[in-house]
Amino acid sequence: MASVSPVVTWSVLIGTSVLCYAIKLVGYLVPPRWFAPERFQRINSLVPVVLLSALVVAQGVAVKTHLVIDHRLAGVAAALAALVAKAPFPVVVLSAALTSALVYRWR
Amino acid sequence: MPRVSRRTVRDALSVALTVGAYGVAFGAAGVAAGFSVLQTCLFSLVTFTGASQFAAVGVVASGGAGVSAIVAASLLSTRNALYSLQMAPVLEVSGWRRLVAAHVTIDESTNVALAQSSHGPDAVRHGFWLTGLGVFLFWNVFTLLGALGARSLGNPAAWGLDAAVPAAFLGLLWGRLTDARLRVVALVAAVFSLLATPILPSGTPIIATVVVAIVAGWRA
């Protein structure tokens, strides 16, 4: 297991929980016209796409500030193949885990 | 209260079960990232918005600062504010019900609810509550199972858990790439974060890619 200071893990847990709940509550409390500008809506709809893309990179080939090609990339490639083959979600994740574990053990 | 249609129940439960089962992956990812079983379960109970939970533990796992983890997770959840704006006039909730409604305002509850639009406002409300509460139940049960499982497995890399997380992100991303423009935006964001990784502090390239969304979304 990775060892991370409890101060970090608890503050991330609490900070994320408070902010994510506040964001969900916003729409129930403010007048809808505040969010009307089309530009805001357009950018907001792209935010999950860019963040998820960056997260694939960060988790697939980055270790801190280095780019590292290892077993994880093999796993991501297997996931990509599964997605192209229109496999259901659990199959995508399982094939990534299986491929990565095999490469990790037999490299 | 008007009768709940069988179709709405079926839609809600099938989504709640399939999405909820995926909580196993989050439970495993949380423990693999260095969070305790209790903390991992609290994420699912209190944060309760899947992609953001993965982002928070993912940034910590990749060595990023706590602030980067919180900011990335929060940015990823801003779409929930738009969902709550859409749901508020339909649900017409106040008091404690409003607080509960906000907590279960996520991708799945909103999308199942809006998919019932052609069957009237009652079906929309039923879809929202059944899906929201259903996902909450299954997501939390499966998070616990995943966390306990990962703890008993030991080294996450030996079981491929460290590749399961980016695979999960890729799967979440894949479903959103519905047209050519979105695919280009995703690709540019990936290249941007690849180039930014050696330059920016750990964890911040993820947040910095929001620049790509701003540039791409500035003009229609």
CSV table of C-alpha atoms in Angstrom, one decimal:
chain,number,residue,atom,x,y,z
A,1,MET,CA,0.0,0.0,0.0
A,2,ALA,CA,1.1,3.5,-0.7
A,3,SER,CA,1.8,5.4,2.5
A,4,VAL,CA,0.3,8.9,2.7
A,5,SER,CA,0.1,11.1,5.8
A,6,PRO,CA,-3.3,10.9,7.5
A,7,VAL,CA,-3.3,14.8,7.5
A,8,VAL,CA,-3.3,14.7,3.7
A,9,THR,CA,-5.9,11.9,3.4
A,10,TRP,CA,-8.3,13.4,5.8
A,11,SER,CA,-8.0,16.9,4.4
A,12,VAL,CA,-8.6,15.6,0.9
A,13,LEU,CA,-11.6,13.6,2.0
A,14,ILE,CA,-13.2,16.6,3.9
A,15,GLY,CA,-12.3,19.2,1.4
A,16,THR,CA,-13.6,17.2,-1.6
A,17,SER,CA,-16.8,16.3,0.3
A,18,VAL,CA,-17.6,19.8,1.4
A,19,LEU,CA,-16.9,21.4,-2.0
A,20,CYS,CA,-18.7,18.7,-4.1
A,21,TYR,CA,-21.8,18.9,-1.9
A,22,ALA,CA,-21.8,22.7,-2.1
A,23,ILE,CA,-21.6,22.5,-5.9
A,24,LYS,CA,-24.6,20.1,-6.0
A,25,LEU,CA,-26.6,22.4,-3.8
A,26,VAL,CA,-26.0,25.5,-5.9
A,27,GLY,CA,-28.7,24.8,-8.5
A,28,TYR,CA,-31.4,24.4,-5.8
A,29,LEU,CA,-30.5,27.7,-4.2
A,30,VAL,CA,-29.7,30.2,-6.9
A,31,PRO,CA,-31.9,31.6,-9.7
A,32,PRO,CA,-31.3,29.6,-12.9
A,33,ARG,CA,-30.5,32.8,-15.0
A,34,TRP,CA,-27.2,33.0,-13.2
A,35,PHE,CA,-26.0,30.1,-15.2
A,36,ALA,CA,-27.6,31.2,-18.5
A,37,PRO,CA,-24.6,32.5,-20.5
A,38,GLU,CA,-24.1,30.1,-23.3
A,39,ARG,CA,-20.3,30.4,-23.1
A,40,PHE,CA,-20.3,29.2,-19.5
A,41,GLN,CA,-22.5,26.2,-20.5
A,42,ARG,CA,-20.3,25.3,-23.4
A,43,ILE,CA,-17.0,25.5,-21.4
A,44,ASN,CA,-18.6,23.6,-18.5
A,45,SER,CA,-19.7,20.7,-20.8
A,46,LEU,CA,-16.1,20.4,-22.0
A,47,VAL,CA,-14.6,20.3,-18.5
A,48,PRO,CA,-15.3,16.6,-17.8
A,49,VAL,CA,-13.8,15.7,-21.2
A,50,VAL,CA,-10.5,17.5,-20.6
A,51,LEU,CA,-10.2,16.4,-17.0
A,52,LEU,CA,-10.9,12.8,-17.6
A,53,SER,CA,-8.4,12.8,-20.5
A,54,ALA,CA,-5.7,14.4,-18.3
A,55,LEU,CA,-6.5,11.8,-15.5
A,56,VAL,CA,-5.9,8.9,-18.0
A,57,VAL,CA,-2.5,10.4,-18.7
A,58,ALA,CA,-1.7,11.1,-15.1
A,59,GLN,CA,-2.7,7.6,-14.0
A,60,GLY,CA,-1.5,5.8,-17.0
A,61,VAL,CA,2.0,7.1,-17.8
A,62,ALA,CA,2.9,9.7,-15.0
A,63,VAL,CA,4.7,9.1,-11.7
A,64,LYS,CA,4.9,12.5,-10.0
A,65,THR,CA,6.6,14.7,-12.5
A,66,HIS,CA,8.0,12.0,-14.7
A,67,LEU,CA,6.6,10.2,-17.7
A,68,VAL,CA,7.1,6.4,-17.1
A,69,ILE,CA,6.1,3.7,-19.5
A,70,ASP,CA,5.3,0.5,-17.6
A,71,HIS,CA,2.7,-2.2,-16.9
A,72,ARG,CA,0.0,0.5,-16.4
A,73,LEU,CA,0.2,1.6,-20.1
A,74,ALA,CA,-0.3,-2.0,-21.2
A,75,GLY,CA,-3.4,-2.1,-19.0
A,76,VAL,CA,-4.7,1.2,-20.5
A,77,ALA,CA,-4.1,-0.2,-24.0
A,78,ALA,CA,-6.1,-3.3,-23.2
A,79,ALA,CA,-8.9,-1.0,-21.9
A,80,LEU,CA,-8.8,1.0,-25.1
A,81,ALA,CA,-9.1,-2.3,-27.2
A,82,ALA,CA,-12.0,-3.4,-25.0
A,83,LEU,CA,-13.8,0.0,-25.6
A,84,VAL,CA,-13.2,-0.1,-29.3
A,85,ALA,CA,-14.8,-3.6,-29.3
A,86,LYS,CA,-17.8,-2.1,-27.4
A,87,ALA,CA,-17.2,-4.2,-24.3
A,88,PRO,CA,-19.3,-3.3,-21.2
A,89,PHE,CA,-17.8,-1.3,-18.5
A,90,PRO,CA,-16.7,-4.0,-16.0
A,91,VAL,CA,-15.0,-5.9,-18.9
A,92,VAL,CA,-13.0,-2.8,-19.8
A,93,VAL,CA,-11.7,-2.3,-16.2
A,94,LEU,CA,-11.1,-6.1,-15.7
A,95,SER,CA,-9.1,-6.5,-18.9
A,96,ALA,CA,-6.9,-3.5,-18.0
A,97,ALA,CA,-6.3,-4.9,-14.5
A,98,LEU,CA,-5.5,-8.4,-15.9
A,99,THR,CA,-3.2,-7.2,-18.6
A,100,SER,CA,-1.3,-4.9,-16.3
A,101,ALA,CA,-0.9,-7.5,-13.6
A,102,LEU,CA,0.5,-10.0,-16.1
A,103,VAL,CA,3.0,-7.5,-17.5
A,104,TYR,CA,3.9,-6.5,-13.9
A,105,ARG,CA,4.6,-10.1,-12.9
A,106,TRP,CA,6.4,-11.3,-16.0
A,107,ARG,CA,8.4,-8.2,-17.0
B,1,MET,CA,-48.4,9.9,-4.3
B,2,PRO,CA,-49.0,8.7,-7.9
B,3,ARG,CA,-48.2,5.2,-8.8
B,4,VAL,CA,-44.7,4.5,-9.9
B,5,SER,CA,-44.5,3.0,-13.3
B,6,ARG,CA,-42.8,-0.4,-13.8
B,7,ARG,CA,-40.7,1.1,-16.7
B,8,THR,CA,-39.3,3.8,-14.4
B,9,VAL,CA,-38.4,1.2,-11.7
B,10,ARG,CA,-36.7,-1.0,-14.3
B,11,ASP,CA,-34.7,1.9,-15.7
B,12,ALA,CA,-33.7,3.2,-12.3
B,13,LEU,CA,-32.7,-0.2,-10.9
B,14,SER,CA,-30.7,-1.4,-13.8
B,15,VAL,CA,-28.7,1.8,-13.8
B,16,ALA,CA,-28.3,1.7,-10.0
B,17,LEU,CA,-27.0,-1.8,-10.0
B,18,THR,CA,-24.6,-1.6,-12.9
B,19,VAL,CA,-23.2,1.8,-11.8
B,20,GLY,CA,-23.2,0.7,-8.1
B,21,ALA,CA,-21.3,-2.4,-8.8
B,22,TYR,CA,-18.6,-0.2,-10.2
B,23,GLY,CA,-18.0,1.0,-6.6
B,24,VAL,CA,-15.8,-2.1,-6.2
B,25,ALA,CA,-13.3,-0.3,-8.4
B,26,PHE,CA,-13.4,2.8,-6.4
B,27,GLY,CA,-13.1,0.9,-3.1
B,28,ALA,CA,-10.0,-0.8,-4.5
B,29,ALA,CA,-8.6,2.5,-5.9
B,30,GLY,CA,-9.0,4.3,-2.6
B,31,VAL,CA,-7.2,1.7,-0.6
B,32,ALA,CA,-4.5,1.4,-3.2
B,33,ALA,CA,-4.0,5.2,-3.1
B,34,GLY,CA,-3.2,5.0,0.6
B,35,PHE,CA,-6.6,5.8,2.1
B,36,SER,CA,-8.0,3.7,4.9
B,37,VAL,CA,-11.0,1.5,4.4
B,38,LEU,CA,-13.0,3.9,6.6
B,39,GLN,CA,-11.9,6.9,4.6
B,40,THR,CA,-12.6,5.2,1.3
B,41,CYS,CA,-16.1,4.4,2.5
B,42,LEU,CA,-16.7,7.9,3.7
B,43,PHE,CA,-15.8,9.2,0.2
B,44,SER,CA,-18.7,7.2,-1.2
B,45,LEU,CA,-21.1,8.1,1.6
B,46,VAL,CA,-20.3,11.8,1.8
B,47,THR,CA,-18.6,13.0,-1.5
B,48,PHE,CA,-20.8,10.6,-3.5
B,49,THR,CA,-20.0,11.7,-7.1
B,50,GLY,CA,-18.0,8.9,-8.8
B,51,ALA,CA,-15.6,10.6,-11.2
B,52,SER,CA,-14.6,13.2,-8.5
B,53,GLN,CA,-13.9,10.5,-5.9
B,54,PHE,CA,-11.6,8.7,-8.4
B,55,ALA,CA,-9.9,12.0,-9.2
B,56,ALA,CA,-9.3,12.9,-5.5
B,57,VAL,CA,-7.7,9.5,-4.7
B,58,GLY,CA,-6.0,9.4,-8.1
B,59,VAL,CA,-4.2,12.7,-7.6
B,60,VAL,CA,-3.1,11.6,-4.2
B,61,ALA,CA,-1.9,8.2,-5.6
B,62,SER,CA,0.2,10.0,-8.3
B,63,GLY,CA,2.0,12.0,-5.6
B,64,GLY,CA,0.1,15.3,-6.1
B,65,ALA,CA,-0.6,17.8,-3.3
B,66,GLY,CA,-3.8,17.6,-1.3
B,67,VAL,CA,-5.0,21.0,-2.7
B,68,SER,CA,-4.6,19.7,-6.3
B,69,ALA,CA,-6.7,16.6,-5.4
B,70,ILE,CA,-9.5,18.8,-3.9
B,71,VAL,CA,-9.4,21.2,-6.9
B,72,ALA,CA,-9.4,18.5,-9.5
B,73,ALA,CA,-12.3,16.7,-7.8
B,74,SER,CA,-14.3,19.8,-7.4
B,75,LEU,CA,-13.8,21.0,-11.0
B,76,LEU,CA,-14.9,17.6,-12.2
B,77,SER,CA,-18.1,17.9,-10.2
B,78,THR,CA,-19.2,21.3,-11.5
B,79,ARG,CA,-21.6,19.6,-13.9
B,80,ASN,CA,-23.6,18.6,-10.9
B,81,ALA,CA,-24.5,22.3,-10.4
B,82,LEU,CA,-26.1,22.3,-13.9
B,83,TYR,CA,-27.9,19.1,-13.0
B,84,SER,CA,-29.3,20.6,-9.9
B,85,LEU,CA,-30.4,23.6,-11.9
B,86,GLN,CA,-32.3,21.3,-14.2
B,87,MET,CA,-33.8,19.3,-11.4
B,88,ALA,CA,-34.8,22.1,-9.0
B,89,PRO,CA,-38.0,23.3,-10.9
B,90,VAL,CA,-39.1,19.6,-11.5
B,91,LEU,CA,-38.6,18.3,-8.0
B,92,GLU,CA,-39.9,21.4,-6.2
B,93,VAL,CA,-38.3,20.3,-2.9
B,94,SER,CA,-37.7,22.4,0.2
B,95,GLY,CA,-36.3,21.8,3.7
B,96,TRP,CA,-34.5,18.6,4.4
B,97,ARG,CA,-35.7,17.0,1.2
B,98,ARG,CA,-33.8,19.7,-0.7
B,99,LEU,CA,-30.6,18.7,1.1
B,100,VAL,CA,-31.1,15.0,0.3
B,101,ALA,CA,-32.0,15.8,-3.3
B,102,ALA,CA,-28.8,17.8,-3.6
B,103,HIS,CA,-26.8,14.9,-2.3
B,104,VAL,CA,-28.1,12.4,-4.9
B,105,THR,CA,-27.9,14.9,-7.8
B,106,ILE,CA,-25.4,13.0,-10.0
B,107,ASP,CA,-25.0,12.0,-13.6
B,108,GLU,CA,-27.2,8.9,-13.3
B,109,SER,CA,-30.2,10.3,-11.3
B,110,THR,CA,-30.4,13.3,-13.6
B,111,ASN,CA,-30.1,11.4,-16.8
B,112,VAL,CA,-32.6,8.7,-15.9
B,113,ALA,CA,-35.0,11.4,-14.6
B,114,LEU,CA,-34.8,13.4,-17.8
B,115,ALA,CA,-35.2,10.3,-19.9
B,116,GLN,CA,-38.7,9.9,-18.3
B,117,SER,CA,-39.8,13.4,-19.5
B,118,SER,CA,-42.2,12.1,-22.2
B,119,HIS,CA,-44.1,10.2,-19.4
B,120,GLY,CA,-44.9,13.3,-17.3
B,121,PRO,CA,-43.4,15.1,-14.3
B,122,ASP,CA,-44.3,12.3,-11.8
B,123,ALA,CA,-42.2,9.8,-13.8
B,124,VAL,CA,-39.3,12.3,-13.9
B,125,ARG,CA,-39.5,12.7,-10.1
B,126,HIS,CA,-39.7,9.0,-9.5
B,127,GLY,CA,-36.8,8.3,-11.9
B,128,PHE,CA,-34.7,10.9,-10.0
B,129,TRP,CA,-35.3,9.5,-6.5
B,130,LEU,CA,-35.2,5.8,-7.4
B,131,THR,CA,-32.0,6.2,-9.3
B,132,GLY,CA,-30.3,8.5,-6.9
B,133,LEU,CA,-31.1,6.5,-3.8
B,134,GLY,CA,-30.5,3.2,-5.6
B,135,VAL,CA,-27.0,4.2,-6.8
B,136,PHE,CA,-26.3,5.5,-3.3
B,137,LEU,CA,-27.2,2.2,-1.8
B,138,PHE,CA,-25.3,-0.1,-4.2
B,139,TRP,CA,-22.3,2.3,-4.7
B,140,ASN,CA,-21.7,2.3,-0.9
B,141,VAL,CA,-22.1,-1.5,-0.5
B,142,PHE,CA,-19.7,-2.2,-3.3
B,143,THR,CA,-17.2,0.4,-2.2
B,144,LEU,CA,-16.9,-1.4,1.1
B,145,LEU,CA,-16.4,-4.7,-0.7
B,146,GLY,CA,-13.8,-3.3,-3.0
B,147,ALA,CA,-11.9,-1.6,-0.1
B,148,LEU,CA,-11.9,-4.8,2.0
B,149,GLY,CA,-10.8,-6.8,-1.0
B,150,ALA,CA,-8.0,-4.5,-1.9
B,151,ARG,CA,-6.7,-4.4,1.6
B,152,SER,CA,-6.5,-8.2,1.7
B,153,LEU,CA,-4.7,-8.4,-1.7
B,154,GLY,CA,-1.7,-6.4,-0.7
B,155,ASN,CA,0.5,-4.9,-3.5
B,156,PRO,CA,-2.0,-3.1,-5.8
B,157,ALA,CA,0.3,-3.3,-8.9
B,158,ALA,CA,0.5,-7.1,-8.6
B,159,TRP,CA,-3.3,-7.3,-9.1
B,160,GLY,CA,-3.5,-4.6,-11.8
B,161,LEU,CA,-5.3,-2.1,-9.6
B,162,ASP,CA,-3.0,0.7,-10.6
B,163,ALA,CA,-4.1,0.2,-14.2
B,164,ALA,CA,-7.8,-0.2,-13.3
B,165,VAL,CA,-8.1,3.4,-12.4
B,166,PRO,CA,-6.9,5.0,-15.6
B,167,ALA,CA,-8.9,2.4,-17.5
B,168,ALA,CA,-12.0,3.5,-15.5
B,169,PHE,CA,-11.3,7.1,-16.5
B,170,LEU,CA,-10.9,6.1,-20.1
B,171,GLY,CA,-14.2,4.3,-19.9
B,172,LEU,CA,-15.9,7.4,-18.4
B,173,LEU,CA,-14.3,9.6,-21.1
B,174,TRP,CA,-15.2,7.2,-23.9
B,175,GLY,CA,-18.9,7.6,-23.3
B,176,ARG,CA,-18.7,11.4,-23.6
B,177,LEU,CA,-16.9,11.4,-26.9
B,178,THR,CA,-20.1,11.7,-29.0
B,179,ASP,CA,-18.8,13.8,-31.8
B,180,ALA,CA,-15.5,14.6,-33.7
B,181,ARG,CA,-15.1,17.9,-31.9
B,182,LEU,CA,-15.1,16.3,-28.5
B,183,ARG,CA,-12.6,13.7,-29.6
B,184,VAL,CA,-10.2,16.4,-30.8
B,185,VAL,CA,-10.7,18.3,-27.4
B,186,ALA,CA,-9.9,15.1,-25.5
B,187,LEU,CA,-6.8,14.4,-27.6
B,188,VAL,CA,-5.5,17.9,-27.2
B,189,ALA,CA,-6.1,17.7,-23.5
B,190,ALA,CA,-4.1,14.4,-23.3
B,191,VAL,CA,-1.2,15.9,-25.2
B,192,PHE,CA,-1.3,19.1,-23.1
B,193,SER,CA,-1.1,17.1,-19.9
B,194,LEU,CA,1.7,14.9,-21.3
B,195,LEU,CA,3.7,18.0,-22.1
B,196,ALA,CA,2.8,19.7,-18.8
B,197,THR,CA,3.7,16.7,-16.6
B,198,PRO,CA,7.5,17.2,-16.5
B,199,ILE,CA,7.1,21.0,-16.2
B,200,LEU,CA,4.3,21.7,-13.6
B,201,PRO,CA,4.1,20.5,-10.0
B,202,SER,CA,2.7,17.0,-9.6
B,203,GLY,CA,-1.1,16.9,-9.8
B,204,THR,CA,-1.5,20.4,-11.3
B,205,PRO,CA,-1.4,19.4,-15.0
B,206,ILE,CA,-4.8,17.8,-14.5
B,207,ILE,CA,-6.3,21.1,-13.3
B,208,ALA,CA,-4.3,23.1,-15.9
B,209,THR,CA,-6.1,21.2,-18.8
B,210,VAL,CA,-9.2,23.3,-18.0
B,211,VAL,CA,-7.4,25.9,-20.1
B,212,VAL,CA,-8.1,23.6,-23.1
B,213,ALA,CA,-11.8,23.5,-22.3
B,214,ILE,CA,-11.9,27.3,-22.0
B,215,VAL,CA,-10.1,27.9,-25.3
B,216,ALA,CA,-12.2,25.2,-27.1
B,217,GLY,CA,-15.5,26.4,-25.6
B,218,TRP,CA,-15.0,30.2,-25.9
B,219,ARG,CA,-16.6,30.3,-29.4
B,220,ALA,CA,-19.5,28.2,-30.5
